[in-house]
Structures are given as structure tokens and as C-alpha cells.
PDB file of C-alpha atoms and ligand atoms in Angstrom:
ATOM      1  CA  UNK A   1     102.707 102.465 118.400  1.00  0.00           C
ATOM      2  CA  UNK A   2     102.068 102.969 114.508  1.00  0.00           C
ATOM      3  CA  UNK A   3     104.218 104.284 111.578  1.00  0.00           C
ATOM      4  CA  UNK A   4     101.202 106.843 110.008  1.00  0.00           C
ATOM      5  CA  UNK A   5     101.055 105.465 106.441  1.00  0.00           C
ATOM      6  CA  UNK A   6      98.416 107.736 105.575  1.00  0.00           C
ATOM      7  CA  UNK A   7      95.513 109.906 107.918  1.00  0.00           C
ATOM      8  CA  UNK A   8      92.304 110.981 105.560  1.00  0.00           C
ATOM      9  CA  UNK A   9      90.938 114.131 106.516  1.00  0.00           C
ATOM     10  CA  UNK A  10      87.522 114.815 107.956  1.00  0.00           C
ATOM     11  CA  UNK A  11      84.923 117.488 108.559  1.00  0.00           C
ATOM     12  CA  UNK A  12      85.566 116.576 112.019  1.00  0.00           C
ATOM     13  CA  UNK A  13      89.108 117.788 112.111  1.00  0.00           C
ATOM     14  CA  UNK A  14      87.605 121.052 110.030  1.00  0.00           C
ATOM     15  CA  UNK A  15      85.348 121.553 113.289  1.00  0.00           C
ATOM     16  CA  UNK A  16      88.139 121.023 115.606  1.00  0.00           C
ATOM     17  CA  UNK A  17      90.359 123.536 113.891  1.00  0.00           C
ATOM     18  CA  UNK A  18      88.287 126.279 113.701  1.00  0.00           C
ATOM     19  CA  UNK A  19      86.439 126.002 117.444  1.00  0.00           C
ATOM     20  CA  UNK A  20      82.649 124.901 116.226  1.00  0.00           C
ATOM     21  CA  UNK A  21      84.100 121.520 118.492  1.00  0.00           C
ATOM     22  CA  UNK A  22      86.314 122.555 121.974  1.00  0.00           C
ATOM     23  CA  UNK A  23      89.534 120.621 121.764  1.00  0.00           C
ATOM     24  CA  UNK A  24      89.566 118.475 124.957  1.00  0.00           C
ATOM     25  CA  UNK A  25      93.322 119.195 125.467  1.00  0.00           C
ATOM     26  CA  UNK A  26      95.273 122.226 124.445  1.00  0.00           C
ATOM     27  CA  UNK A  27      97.315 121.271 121.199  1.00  0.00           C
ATOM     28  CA  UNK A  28      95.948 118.436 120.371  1.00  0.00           C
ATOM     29  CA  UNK A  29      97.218 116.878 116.656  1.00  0.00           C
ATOM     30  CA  UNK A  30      93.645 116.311 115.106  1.00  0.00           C
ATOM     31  CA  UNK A  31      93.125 113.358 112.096  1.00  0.00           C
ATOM     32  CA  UNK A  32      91.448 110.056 113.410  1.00  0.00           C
ATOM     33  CA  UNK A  33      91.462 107.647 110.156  1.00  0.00           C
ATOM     34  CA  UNK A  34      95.007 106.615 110.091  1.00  0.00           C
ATOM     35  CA  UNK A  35      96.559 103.792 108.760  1.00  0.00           C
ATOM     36  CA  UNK A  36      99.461 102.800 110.030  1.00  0.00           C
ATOM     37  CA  UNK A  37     102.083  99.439 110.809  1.00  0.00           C
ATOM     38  CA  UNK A  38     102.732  98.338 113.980  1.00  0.00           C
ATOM     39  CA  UNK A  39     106.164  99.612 115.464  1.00  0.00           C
ATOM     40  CA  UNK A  40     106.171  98.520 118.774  1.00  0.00           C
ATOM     41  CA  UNK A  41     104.507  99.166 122.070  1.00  0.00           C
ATOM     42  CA  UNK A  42     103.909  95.723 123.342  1.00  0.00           C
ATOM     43  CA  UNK A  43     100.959  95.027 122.007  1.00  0.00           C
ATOM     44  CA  UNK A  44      99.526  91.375 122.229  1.00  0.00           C
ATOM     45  CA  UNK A  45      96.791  91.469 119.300  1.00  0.00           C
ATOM     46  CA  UNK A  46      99.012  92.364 116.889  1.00  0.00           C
ATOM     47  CA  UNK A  47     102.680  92.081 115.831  1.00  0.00           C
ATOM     48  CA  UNK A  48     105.699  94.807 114.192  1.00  0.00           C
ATOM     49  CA  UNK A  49     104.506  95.291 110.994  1.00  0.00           C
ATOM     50  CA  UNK A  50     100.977  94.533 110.928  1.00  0.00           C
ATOM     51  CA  UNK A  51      98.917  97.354 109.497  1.00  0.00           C
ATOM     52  CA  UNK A  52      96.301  98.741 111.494  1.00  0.00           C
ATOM     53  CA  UNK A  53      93.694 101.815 111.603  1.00  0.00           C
ATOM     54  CA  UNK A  54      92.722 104.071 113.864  1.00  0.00           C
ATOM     55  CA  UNK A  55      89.371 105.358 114.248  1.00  0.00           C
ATOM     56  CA  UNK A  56      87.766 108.369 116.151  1.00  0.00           C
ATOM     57  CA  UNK A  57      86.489 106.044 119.146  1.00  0.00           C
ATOM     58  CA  UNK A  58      89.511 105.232 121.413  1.00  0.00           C
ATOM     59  CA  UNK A  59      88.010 104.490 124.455  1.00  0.00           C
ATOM     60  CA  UNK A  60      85.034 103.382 126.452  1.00  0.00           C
ATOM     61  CA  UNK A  61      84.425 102.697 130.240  1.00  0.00           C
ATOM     62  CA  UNK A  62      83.157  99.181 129.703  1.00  0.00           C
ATOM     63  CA  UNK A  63      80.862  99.258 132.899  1.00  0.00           C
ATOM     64  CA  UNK A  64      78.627 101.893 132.201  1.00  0.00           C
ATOM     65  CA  UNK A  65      74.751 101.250 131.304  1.00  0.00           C
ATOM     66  CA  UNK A  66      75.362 102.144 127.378  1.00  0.00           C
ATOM     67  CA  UNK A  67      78.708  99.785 127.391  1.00  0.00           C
ATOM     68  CA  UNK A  68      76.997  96.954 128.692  1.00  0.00           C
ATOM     69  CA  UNK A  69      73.943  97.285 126.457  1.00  0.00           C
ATOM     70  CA  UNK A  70      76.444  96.869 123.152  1.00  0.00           C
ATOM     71  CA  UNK A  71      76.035 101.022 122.248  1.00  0.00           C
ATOM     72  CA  UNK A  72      79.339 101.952 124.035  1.00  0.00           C
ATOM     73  CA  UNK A  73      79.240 105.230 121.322  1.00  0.00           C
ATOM     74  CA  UNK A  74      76.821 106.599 123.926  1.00  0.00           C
ATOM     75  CA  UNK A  75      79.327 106.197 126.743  1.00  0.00           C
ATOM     76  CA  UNK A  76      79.603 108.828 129.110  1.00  0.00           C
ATOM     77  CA  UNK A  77      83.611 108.168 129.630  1.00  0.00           C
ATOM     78  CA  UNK A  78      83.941 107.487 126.024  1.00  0.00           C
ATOM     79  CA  UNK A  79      87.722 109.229 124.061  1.00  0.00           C
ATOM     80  CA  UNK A  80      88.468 110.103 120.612  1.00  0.00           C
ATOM     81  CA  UNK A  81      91.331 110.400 118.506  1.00  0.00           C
ATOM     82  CA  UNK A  82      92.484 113.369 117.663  1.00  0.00           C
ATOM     83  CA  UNK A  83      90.391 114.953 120.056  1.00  0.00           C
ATOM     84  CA  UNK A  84      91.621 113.219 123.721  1.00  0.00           C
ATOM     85  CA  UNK A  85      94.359 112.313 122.531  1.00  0.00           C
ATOM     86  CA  UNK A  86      96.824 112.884 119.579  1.00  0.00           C
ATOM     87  CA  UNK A  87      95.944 111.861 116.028  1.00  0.00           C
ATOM     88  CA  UNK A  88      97.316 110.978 113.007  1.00  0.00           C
ATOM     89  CA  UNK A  89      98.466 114.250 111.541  1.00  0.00           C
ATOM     90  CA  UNK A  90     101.907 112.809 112.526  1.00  0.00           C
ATOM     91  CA  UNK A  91     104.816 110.838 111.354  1.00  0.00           C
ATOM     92  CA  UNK A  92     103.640 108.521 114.435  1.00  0.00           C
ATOM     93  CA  UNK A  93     100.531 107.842 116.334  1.00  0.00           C
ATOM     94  CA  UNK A  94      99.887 105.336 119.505  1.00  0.00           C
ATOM     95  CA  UNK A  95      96.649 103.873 119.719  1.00  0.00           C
ATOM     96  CA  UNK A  96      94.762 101.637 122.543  1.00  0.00           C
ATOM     97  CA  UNK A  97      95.427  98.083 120.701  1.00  0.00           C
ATOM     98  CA  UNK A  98      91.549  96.424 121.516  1.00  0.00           C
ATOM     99  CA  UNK A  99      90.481  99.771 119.642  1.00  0.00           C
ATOM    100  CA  UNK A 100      92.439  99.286 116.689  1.00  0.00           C
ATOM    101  CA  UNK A 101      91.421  97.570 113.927  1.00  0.00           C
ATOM    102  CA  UNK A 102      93.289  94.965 111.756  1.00  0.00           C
ATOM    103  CA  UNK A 103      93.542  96.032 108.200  1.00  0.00           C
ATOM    104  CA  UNK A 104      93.754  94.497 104.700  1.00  0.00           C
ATOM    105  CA  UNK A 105      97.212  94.865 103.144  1.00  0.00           C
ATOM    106  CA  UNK A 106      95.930  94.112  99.472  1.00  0.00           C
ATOM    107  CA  UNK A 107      94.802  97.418  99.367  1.00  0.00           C
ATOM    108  CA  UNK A 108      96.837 101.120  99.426  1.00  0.00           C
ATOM    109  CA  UNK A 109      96.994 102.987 102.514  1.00  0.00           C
ATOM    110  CA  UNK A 110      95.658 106.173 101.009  1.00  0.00           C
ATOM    111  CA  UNK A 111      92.550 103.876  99.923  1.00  0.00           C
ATOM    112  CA  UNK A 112      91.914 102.367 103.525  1.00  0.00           C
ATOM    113  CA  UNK A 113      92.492 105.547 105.058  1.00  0.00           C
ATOM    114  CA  UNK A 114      88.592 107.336 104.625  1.00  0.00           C
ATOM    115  CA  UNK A 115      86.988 104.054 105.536  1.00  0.00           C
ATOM    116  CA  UNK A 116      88.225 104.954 109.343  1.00  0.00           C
ATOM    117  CA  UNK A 117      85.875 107.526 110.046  1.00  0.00           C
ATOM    118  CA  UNK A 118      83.958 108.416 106.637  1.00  0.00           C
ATOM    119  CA  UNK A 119      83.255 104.882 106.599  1.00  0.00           C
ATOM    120  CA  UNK A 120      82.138 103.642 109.737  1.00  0.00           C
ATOM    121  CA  UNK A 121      80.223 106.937 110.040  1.00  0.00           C
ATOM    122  CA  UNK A 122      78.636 106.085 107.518  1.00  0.00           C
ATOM    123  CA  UNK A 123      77.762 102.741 107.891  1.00  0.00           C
ATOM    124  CA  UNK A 124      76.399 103.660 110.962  1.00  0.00           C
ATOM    125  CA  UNK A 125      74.096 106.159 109.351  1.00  0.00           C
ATOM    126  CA  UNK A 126      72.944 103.407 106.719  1.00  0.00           C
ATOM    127  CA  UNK A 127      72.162 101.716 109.883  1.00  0.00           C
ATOM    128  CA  UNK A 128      70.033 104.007 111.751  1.00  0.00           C
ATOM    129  CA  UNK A 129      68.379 104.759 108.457  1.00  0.00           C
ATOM    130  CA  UNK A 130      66.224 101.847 108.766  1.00  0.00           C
ATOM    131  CA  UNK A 131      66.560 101.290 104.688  1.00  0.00           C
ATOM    132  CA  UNK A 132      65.152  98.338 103.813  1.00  0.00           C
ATOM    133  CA  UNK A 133      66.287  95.791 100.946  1.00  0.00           C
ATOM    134  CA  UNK A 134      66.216  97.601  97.659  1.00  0.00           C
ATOM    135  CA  UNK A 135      64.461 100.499  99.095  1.00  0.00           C
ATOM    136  CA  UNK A 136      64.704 104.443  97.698  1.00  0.00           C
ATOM    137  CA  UNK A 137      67.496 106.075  99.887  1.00  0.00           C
ATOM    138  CA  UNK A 138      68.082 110.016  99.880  1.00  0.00           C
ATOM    139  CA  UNK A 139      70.969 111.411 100.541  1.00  0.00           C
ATOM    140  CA  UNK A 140      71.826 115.177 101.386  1.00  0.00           C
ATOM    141  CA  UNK A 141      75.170 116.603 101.097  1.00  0.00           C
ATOM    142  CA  UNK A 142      77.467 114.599  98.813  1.00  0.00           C
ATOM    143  CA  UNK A 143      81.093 114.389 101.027  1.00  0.00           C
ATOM    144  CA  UNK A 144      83.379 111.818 101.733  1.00  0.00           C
ATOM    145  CA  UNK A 145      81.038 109.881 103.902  1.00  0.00           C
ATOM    146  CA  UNK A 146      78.363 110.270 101.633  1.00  0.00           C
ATOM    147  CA  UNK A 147      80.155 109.067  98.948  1.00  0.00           C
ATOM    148  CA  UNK A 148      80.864 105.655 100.565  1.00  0.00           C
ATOM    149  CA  UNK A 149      77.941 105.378 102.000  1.00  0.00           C
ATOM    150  CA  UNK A 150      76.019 105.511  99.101  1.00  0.00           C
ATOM    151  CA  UNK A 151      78.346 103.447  97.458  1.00  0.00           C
ATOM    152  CA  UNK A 152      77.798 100.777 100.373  1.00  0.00           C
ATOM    153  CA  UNK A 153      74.012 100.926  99.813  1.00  0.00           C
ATOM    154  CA  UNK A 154      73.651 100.788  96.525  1.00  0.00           C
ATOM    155  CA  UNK A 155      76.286  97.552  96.653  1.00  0.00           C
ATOM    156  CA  UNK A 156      72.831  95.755  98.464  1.00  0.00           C
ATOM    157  CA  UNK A 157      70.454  96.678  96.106  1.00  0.00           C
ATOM    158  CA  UNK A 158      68.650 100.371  96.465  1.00  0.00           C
ATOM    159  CA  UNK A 159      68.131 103.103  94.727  1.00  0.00           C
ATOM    160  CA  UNK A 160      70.145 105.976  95.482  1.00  0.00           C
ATOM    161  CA  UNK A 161      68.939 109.786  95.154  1.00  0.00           C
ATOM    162  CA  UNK A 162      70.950 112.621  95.689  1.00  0.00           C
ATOM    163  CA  UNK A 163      70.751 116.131  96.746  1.00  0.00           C
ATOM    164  CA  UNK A 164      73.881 118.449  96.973  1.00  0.00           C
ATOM    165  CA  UNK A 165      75.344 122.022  96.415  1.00  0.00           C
ATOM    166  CA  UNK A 166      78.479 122.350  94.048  1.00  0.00           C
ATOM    167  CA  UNK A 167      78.152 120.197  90.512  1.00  0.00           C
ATOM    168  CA  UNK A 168      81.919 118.117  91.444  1.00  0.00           C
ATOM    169  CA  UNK A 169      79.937 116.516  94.422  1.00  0.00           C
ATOM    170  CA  UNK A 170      77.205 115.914  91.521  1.00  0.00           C
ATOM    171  CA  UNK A 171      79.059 114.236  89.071  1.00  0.00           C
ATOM    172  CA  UNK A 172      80.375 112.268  91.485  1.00  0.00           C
ATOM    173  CA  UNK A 173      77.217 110.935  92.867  1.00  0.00           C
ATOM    174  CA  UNK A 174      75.695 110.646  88.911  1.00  0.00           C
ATOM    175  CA  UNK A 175      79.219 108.781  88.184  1.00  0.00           C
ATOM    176  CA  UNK A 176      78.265 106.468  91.117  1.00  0.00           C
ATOM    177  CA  UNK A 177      75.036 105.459  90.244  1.00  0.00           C
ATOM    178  CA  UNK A 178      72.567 107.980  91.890  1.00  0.00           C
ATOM    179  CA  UNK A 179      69.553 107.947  89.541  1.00  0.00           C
ATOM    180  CA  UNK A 180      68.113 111.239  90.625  1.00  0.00           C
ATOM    181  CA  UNK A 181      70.834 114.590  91.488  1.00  0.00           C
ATOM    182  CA  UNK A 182      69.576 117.529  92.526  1.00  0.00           C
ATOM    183  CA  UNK A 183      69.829 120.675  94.585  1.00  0.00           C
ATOM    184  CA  UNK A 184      69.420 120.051  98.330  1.00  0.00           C
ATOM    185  CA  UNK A 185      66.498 121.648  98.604  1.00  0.00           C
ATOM    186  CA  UNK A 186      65.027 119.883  95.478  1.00  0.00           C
ATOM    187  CA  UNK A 187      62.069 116.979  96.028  1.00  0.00           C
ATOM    188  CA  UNK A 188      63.165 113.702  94.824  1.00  0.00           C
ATOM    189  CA  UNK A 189      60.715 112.393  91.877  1.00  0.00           C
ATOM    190  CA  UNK A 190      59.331 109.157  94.088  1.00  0.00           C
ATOM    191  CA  UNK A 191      59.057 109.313  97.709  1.00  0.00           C
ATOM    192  CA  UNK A 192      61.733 107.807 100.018  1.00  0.00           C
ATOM    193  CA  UNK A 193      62.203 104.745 102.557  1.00  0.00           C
ATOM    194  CA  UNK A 194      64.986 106.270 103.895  1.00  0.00           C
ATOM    195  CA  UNK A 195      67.033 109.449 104.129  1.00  0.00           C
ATOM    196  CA  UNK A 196      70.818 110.343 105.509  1.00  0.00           C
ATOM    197  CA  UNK A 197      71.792 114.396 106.657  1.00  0.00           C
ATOM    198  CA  UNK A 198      75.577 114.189 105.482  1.00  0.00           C
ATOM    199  CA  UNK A 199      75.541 118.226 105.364  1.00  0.00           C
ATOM    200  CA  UNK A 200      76.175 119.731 107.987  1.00  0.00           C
ATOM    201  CA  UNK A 201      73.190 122.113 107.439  1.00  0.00           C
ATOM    202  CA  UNK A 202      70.409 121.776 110.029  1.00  0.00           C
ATOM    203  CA  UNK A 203      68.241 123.618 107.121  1.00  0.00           C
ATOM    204  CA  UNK A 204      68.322 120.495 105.018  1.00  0.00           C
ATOM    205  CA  UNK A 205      66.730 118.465 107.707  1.00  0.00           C
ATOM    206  CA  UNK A 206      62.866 119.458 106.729  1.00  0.00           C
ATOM    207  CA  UNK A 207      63.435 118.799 103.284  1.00  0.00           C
ATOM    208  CA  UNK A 208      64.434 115.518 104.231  1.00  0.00           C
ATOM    209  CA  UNK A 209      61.781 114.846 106.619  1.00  0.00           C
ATOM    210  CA  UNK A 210      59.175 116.165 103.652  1.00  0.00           C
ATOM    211  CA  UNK A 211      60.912 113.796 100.634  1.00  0.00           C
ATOM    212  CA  UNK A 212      60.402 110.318 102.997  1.00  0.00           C
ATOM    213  CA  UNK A 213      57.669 108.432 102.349  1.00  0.00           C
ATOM    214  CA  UNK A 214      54.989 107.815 105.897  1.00  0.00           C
ATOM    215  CA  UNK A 215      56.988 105.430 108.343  1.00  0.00           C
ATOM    216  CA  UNK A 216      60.233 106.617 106.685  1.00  0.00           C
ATOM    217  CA  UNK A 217      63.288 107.618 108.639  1.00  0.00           C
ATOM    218  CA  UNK A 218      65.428 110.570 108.123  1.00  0.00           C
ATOM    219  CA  UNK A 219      69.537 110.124 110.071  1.00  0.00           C
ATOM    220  CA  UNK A 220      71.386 112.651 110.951  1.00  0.00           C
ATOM    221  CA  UNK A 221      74.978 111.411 110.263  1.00  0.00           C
ATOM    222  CA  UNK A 222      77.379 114.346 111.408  1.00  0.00           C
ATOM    223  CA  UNK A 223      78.818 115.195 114.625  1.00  0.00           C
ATOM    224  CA  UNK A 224      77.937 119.313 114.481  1.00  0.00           C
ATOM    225  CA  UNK A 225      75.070 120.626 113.047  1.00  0.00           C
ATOM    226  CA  UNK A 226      73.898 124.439 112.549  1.00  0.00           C
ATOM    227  CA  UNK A 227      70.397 124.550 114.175  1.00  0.00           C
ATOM    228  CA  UNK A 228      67.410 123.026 112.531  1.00  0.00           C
ATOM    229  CA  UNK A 229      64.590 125.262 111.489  1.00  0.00           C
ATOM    230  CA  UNK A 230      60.859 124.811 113.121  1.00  0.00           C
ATOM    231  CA  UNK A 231      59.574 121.678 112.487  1.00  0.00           C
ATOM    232  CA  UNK A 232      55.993 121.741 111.548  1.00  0.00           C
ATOM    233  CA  UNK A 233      54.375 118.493 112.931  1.00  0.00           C
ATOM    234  CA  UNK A 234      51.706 117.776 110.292  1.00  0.00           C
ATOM    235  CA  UNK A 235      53.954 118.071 107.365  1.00  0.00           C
ATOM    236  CA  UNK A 236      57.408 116.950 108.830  1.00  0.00           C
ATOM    237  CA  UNK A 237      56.988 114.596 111.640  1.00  0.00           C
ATOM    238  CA  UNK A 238      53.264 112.935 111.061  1.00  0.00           C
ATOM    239  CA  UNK A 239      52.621 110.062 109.572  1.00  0.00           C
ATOM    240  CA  UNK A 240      55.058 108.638 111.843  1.00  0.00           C
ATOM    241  CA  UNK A 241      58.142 109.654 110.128  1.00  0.00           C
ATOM    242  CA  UNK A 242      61.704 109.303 112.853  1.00  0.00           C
ATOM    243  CA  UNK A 243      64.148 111.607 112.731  1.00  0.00           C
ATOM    244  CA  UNK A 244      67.531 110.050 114.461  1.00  0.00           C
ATOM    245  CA  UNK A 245      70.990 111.009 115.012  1.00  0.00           C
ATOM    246  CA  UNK A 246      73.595 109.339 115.132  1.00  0.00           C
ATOM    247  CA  UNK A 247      76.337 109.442 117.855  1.00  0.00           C
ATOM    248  CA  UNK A 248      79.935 108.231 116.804  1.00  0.00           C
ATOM    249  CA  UNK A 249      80.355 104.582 116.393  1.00  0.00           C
ATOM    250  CA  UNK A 250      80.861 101.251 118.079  1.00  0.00           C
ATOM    251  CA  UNK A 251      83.773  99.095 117.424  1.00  0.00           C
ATOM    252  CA  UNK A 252      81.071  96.283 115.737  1.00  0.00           C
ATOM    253  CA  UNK A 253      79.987  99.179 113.349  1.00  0.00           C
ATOM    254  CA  UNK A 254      83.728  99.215 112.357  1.00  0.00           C
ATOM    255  CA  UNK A 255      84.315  95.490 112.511  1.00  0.00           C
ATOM    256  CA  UNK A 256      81.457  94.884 110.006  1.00  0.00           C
ATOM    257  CA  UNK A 257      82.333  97.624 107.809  1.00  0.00           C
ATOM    258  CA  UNK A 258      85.506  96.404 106.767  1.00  0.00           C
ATOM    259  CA  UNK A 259      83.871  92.968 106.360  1.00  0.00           C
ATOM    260  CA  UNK A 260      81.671  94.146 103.611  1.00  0.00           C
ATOM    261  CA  UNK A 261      84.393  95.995 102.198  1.00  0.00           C
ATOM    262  CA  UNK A 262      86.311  92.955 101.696  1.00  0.00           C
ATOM    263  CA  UNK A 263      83.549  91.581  99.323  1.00  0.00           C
ATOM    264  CA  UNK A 264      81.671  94.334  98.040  1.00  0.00           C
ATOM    265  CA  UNK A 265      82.728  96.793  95.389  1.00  0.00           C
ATOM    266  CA  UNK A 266      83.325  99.663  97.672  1.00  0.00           C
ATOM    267  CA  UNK A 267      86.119 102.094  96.653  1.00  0.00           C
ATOM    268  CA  UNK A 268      87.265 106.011  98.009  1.00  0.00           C
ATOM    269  CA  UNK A 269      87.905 108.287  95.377  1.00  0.00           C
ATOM    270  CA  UNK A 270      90.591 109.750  97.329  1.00  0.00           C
ATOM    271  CA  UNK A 271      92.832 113.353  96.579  1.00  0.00           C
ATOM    272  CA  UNK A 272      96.305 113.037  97.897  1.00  0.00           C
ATOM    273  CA  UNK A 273      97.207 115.868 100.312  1.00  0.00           C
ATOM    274  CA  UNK A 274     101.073 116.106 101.223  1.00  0.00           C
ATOM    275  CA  UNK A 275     101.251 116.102 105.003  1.00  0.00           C
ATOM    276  CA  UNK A 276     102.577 120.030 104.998  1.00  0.00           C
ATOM    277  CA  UNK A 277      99.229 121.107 102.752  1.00  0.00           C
ATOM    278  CA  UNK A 278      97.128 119.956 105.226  1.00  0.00           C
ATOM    279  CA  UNK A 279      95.977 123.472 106.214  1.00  0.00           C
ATOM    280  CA  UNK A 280      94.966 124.090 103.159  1.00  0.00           C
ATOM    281  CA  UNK A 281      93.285 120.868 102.566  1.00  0.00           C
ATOM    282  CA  UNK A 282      90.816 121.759 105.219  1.00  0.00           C
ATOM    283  CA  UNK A 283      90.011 124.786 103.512  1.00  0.00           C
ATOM    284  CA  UNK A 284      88.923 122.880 100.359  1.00  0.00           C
ATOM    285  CA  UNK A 285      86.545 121.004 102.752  1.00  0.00           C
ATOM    286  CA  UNK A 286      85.678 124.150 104.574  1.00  0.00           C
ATOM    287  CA  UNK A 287      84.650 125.613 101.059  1.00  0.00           C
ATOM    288  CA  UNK A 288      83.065 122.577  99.386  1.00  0.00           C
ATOM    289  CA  UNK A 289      85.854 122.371  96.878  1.00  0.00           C
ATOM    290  CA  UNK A 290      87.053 119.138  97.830  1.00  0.00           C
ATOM    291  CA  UNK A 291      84.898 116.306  95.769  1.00  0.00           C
ATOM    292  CA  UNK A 292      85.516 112.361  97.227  1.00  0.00           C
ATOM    293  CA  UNK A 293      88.317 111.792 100.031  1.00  0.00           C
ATOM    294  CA  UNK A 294      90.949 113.965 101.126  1.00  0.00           C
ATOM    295  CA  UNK A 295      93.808 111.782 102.374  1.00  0.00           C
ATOM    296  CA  UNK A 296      97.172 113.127 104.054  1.00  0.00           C
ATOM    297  CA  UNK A 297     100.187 111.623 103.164  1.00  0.00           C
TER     298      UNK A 297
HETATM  299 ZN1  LIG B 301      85.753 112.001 111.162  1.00  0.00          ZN
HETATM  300 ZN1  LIG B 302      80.892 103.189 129.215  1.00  0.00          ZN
END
């Protein structure tokens, strides 16, 4: 059982709230990246006081085919937080302790708190983007994951371009290093390795498909997506360009996440949200007004 320190606030919870996602169980309290200190419970892996997050994955079989094989997002049995079971939106939230993970303490809850699902999400997505070392990444839709995510790539060397609606979620990516900002359905200048979907806009996905270079991958990072347009083979898909999604997370991706973030110059910009505004925080997401991390406290 954790003390919520803090619970960022996703475009996952947005989805929950207003039915584009079927809540699992009637009344469920969303918000799954909470940081929190250990209160009790019994658990063995960690001890009263230790501060630990909580991610969307909060369960797996451990048997099935997709468990075994090290990709237990893909399991069939799999629960989420805030979803299955009750999230952080809460002045306490329990958590299964092997899917917890141990956080730093040198660092604010409020900062930690996006890393839980904005991160991992998106390091998952810089995963299944194939980019290579120092290679030309795209990015569409300029959120909270994005804006980690591009942080975390740009950290190891490449190139960052970026193409987003509203001019905060602009400046933002300009003020973190993107050298190329433009409208999503603008072409980047130089063709791309690599290419992440942040927006949840399945319109955006043949621009992205037509900005990577031949070979090039295009991910699909979110967990709802409004439908994607005809694909036309020669100038989307030929040329052997890959077009992935990507399916929650595993508890490695998470693991390894906050290992680079312990060494790599990886920060939120975060927007403190006081727990009864939380409504109206998910508006601002709703409506695109809400530039960085939105973090409940
Ligand atoms: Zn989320
Ligand atoms: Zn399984």
C-alpha cells in the first residue's frame, strides 16, 4: 500500500473518462503514474517508506506464450492500473509489489511522476522505432510522451524533427532541441530513419509513412487511435518501410528507463494540477491546451 505523492495525468485517463476506452470495472479511479511511499501491506521487496511508482501494467499471467517469450505487454491475462483496478487519483493506492518499481528519492515526486507511463511509453516507442545511432527521428504530436521521448533520443545522439498542432507544444519542442517544427502535416526538410505517432490522429500516420526514408520505420505509440486513412502501397508502404504499434509496456521497458534517467539529462516539464482540478485538467489535454506534463497533486 502507497501514500500517492503525486499521479501525472495521461491521455489514457482522458480516454477512459470520456468512453473512447470501456472501463473494465464500474467506478474505477483512473491515473496509473503514481508515485508514492510505502505504507504497509507486507510487502517483501520493499520497506515503509520507500518510494515507489506505479505504472499502467499491473499484471501478467506469467505462463502464457507472450510471458514466456519476454513480451508479457502482449499477454492475454494482462491488468492495468487505473483501468482493472483503482489508480492513483487517490490519497492512497495498492499496487502488486513485483510490478512496482523502486524510485529515486533525489528527485521531486511531481518530476518522477510522467516518467510512469509518458515515459516508459515512450521509451518503448523509441524502441520499436528502430532509430539508429544519431539517426533523423520524426516525431508527430508534441505531448507529454513526446516530450520525453524526444528528450531521451536526442540525449544519444539524433536529430530530432517535429511536427505538431498548437505553437505551446512548438516552442516546447524548438526549446528542446528539435531542429525542424512544423505543422503535422508538413514534410520534414531531409528524409527520416525513424518516425513516432504520439497524436492520437490516425490521419497523421501517411504523412509519417511518406517523410521516412526506404527501410525506415514509422511507431505508433498510443493506446487509441481514430482510424487511419487508405494507405496507398507504392507511396506509403514500398520500399520496405514498417509501420508498428506498440502495445503497453514490459516491466524491462520500465526498468531500463529509469536507468537512463539516472544518467542522462532527461527532465518533465511538468504543470501542477491540485488533486480537486483534475476534471478540468483533462480538459486542457482533451483540448491541446496543456503543453509538457500534467501532474496531480
Ligand atoms: Zn498513460
Ligand atoms: Zn501471460
Amino acid at each position: 500500500m502507497v501514500k500517492v505523492e503525486a499521479c501525472g495525468i495521461c491521455r489514457t485517463d482522458l480516454h477512459l473518462c470520456e468512453g473512447d476506452l470501456e472501463p473494465r470495472r464500474p467506478g474505477v479511479v483512473p491515473g496509473h503514474q503514481v508515485v508514492g511511499l510505502v505504507v504497509g501491506g507486507g510487502a517483501e521487496r520493499f520497506a515503509p517508506g520507500d518510494r515507489v511508482g506505479i505504472a499502467w501494467l499491473r499484471g501478467t499471467c506469467g505462463v502464457c506464450e507472450f510471458c514466456r517469450a519476454g513480451s508479457e505487454n502482449l499477454c492475454p491475462r494482462s491488468s492495468y492500473t487505473g483501468w482493472d483496478a483503482d489508480g492513483g487519483f487517490a490519497e492512497y493506492a495498492v499496487v502488486p509489489q513485483d510490478y512496482a518499481y523502486a524510485l529515486p528519492t533525489d528527485r521531486s515526486a511531481v518530476e518522477l511522476a510522467p516518467f510512469l507511463c509518458a515515459g516508459i511509453i515512450g521509451y518503448r516507442s523509441l524502441l520499436r522505432a528502430n532509430l539508429p545511432p544519431g539517426g533523423r527521428l520524426g516525431i508527430y504530436g508534441f505531448g507529454s510522451s513526446a516530450h520525453l521521448t524526444a528528450q531521451l533520443a536526442t540525449a544519444q545522439g539524433a536529430e530530432l524533427f517535429v511536427m505538431t498542432r498548437g505553437e505551446r507544444n512548438r516552442e516546447l519542442a524548438r526549446s528542446l532541441g528539435a531542429g525542424y517544427v512544423g505543422e503535422t502535416a508538413d514534410r520534414p526538410p531531409v528524409p527520416l530513419d525513424s518516425a513516432i505517432v504520439f497524436a492520437p490522429a490516425g490521419d497523421v500516420v501517411p504523412y509519417a509513412l511518406e517523410a521516412v526514408k526506404p527501410g525506415g520505420t514509422v511507431a505508433v505509440a498510443g493506446i487509441h487511435l481514430s482510424d487511419v486513412p487508405v494507405l496507398n502501397y507504392e507511396r506509403h508502404l514500398f520500399h520496405e518501410r514498417d509501420l508498428r504499434s506498440v502495445t503497453a509496456n514490459t516491466r524491462r521497458d520500465g526498468e531500463e528507463l529509469f536507468r537512463l534517467v539516472e544518467r542522462l539529462p532527461v527532465s518533465a516539464h511538468t504543470t501542477v494540477v491540485p488533486f480537486a482540478e483534475v476534471d478540468r485538467a483533462l480538459s486542457d489535454v482533451a483540448h491541446g491546451r496543456a503543453a509538457g506534463s500534467l501532474v496531480a497533486v
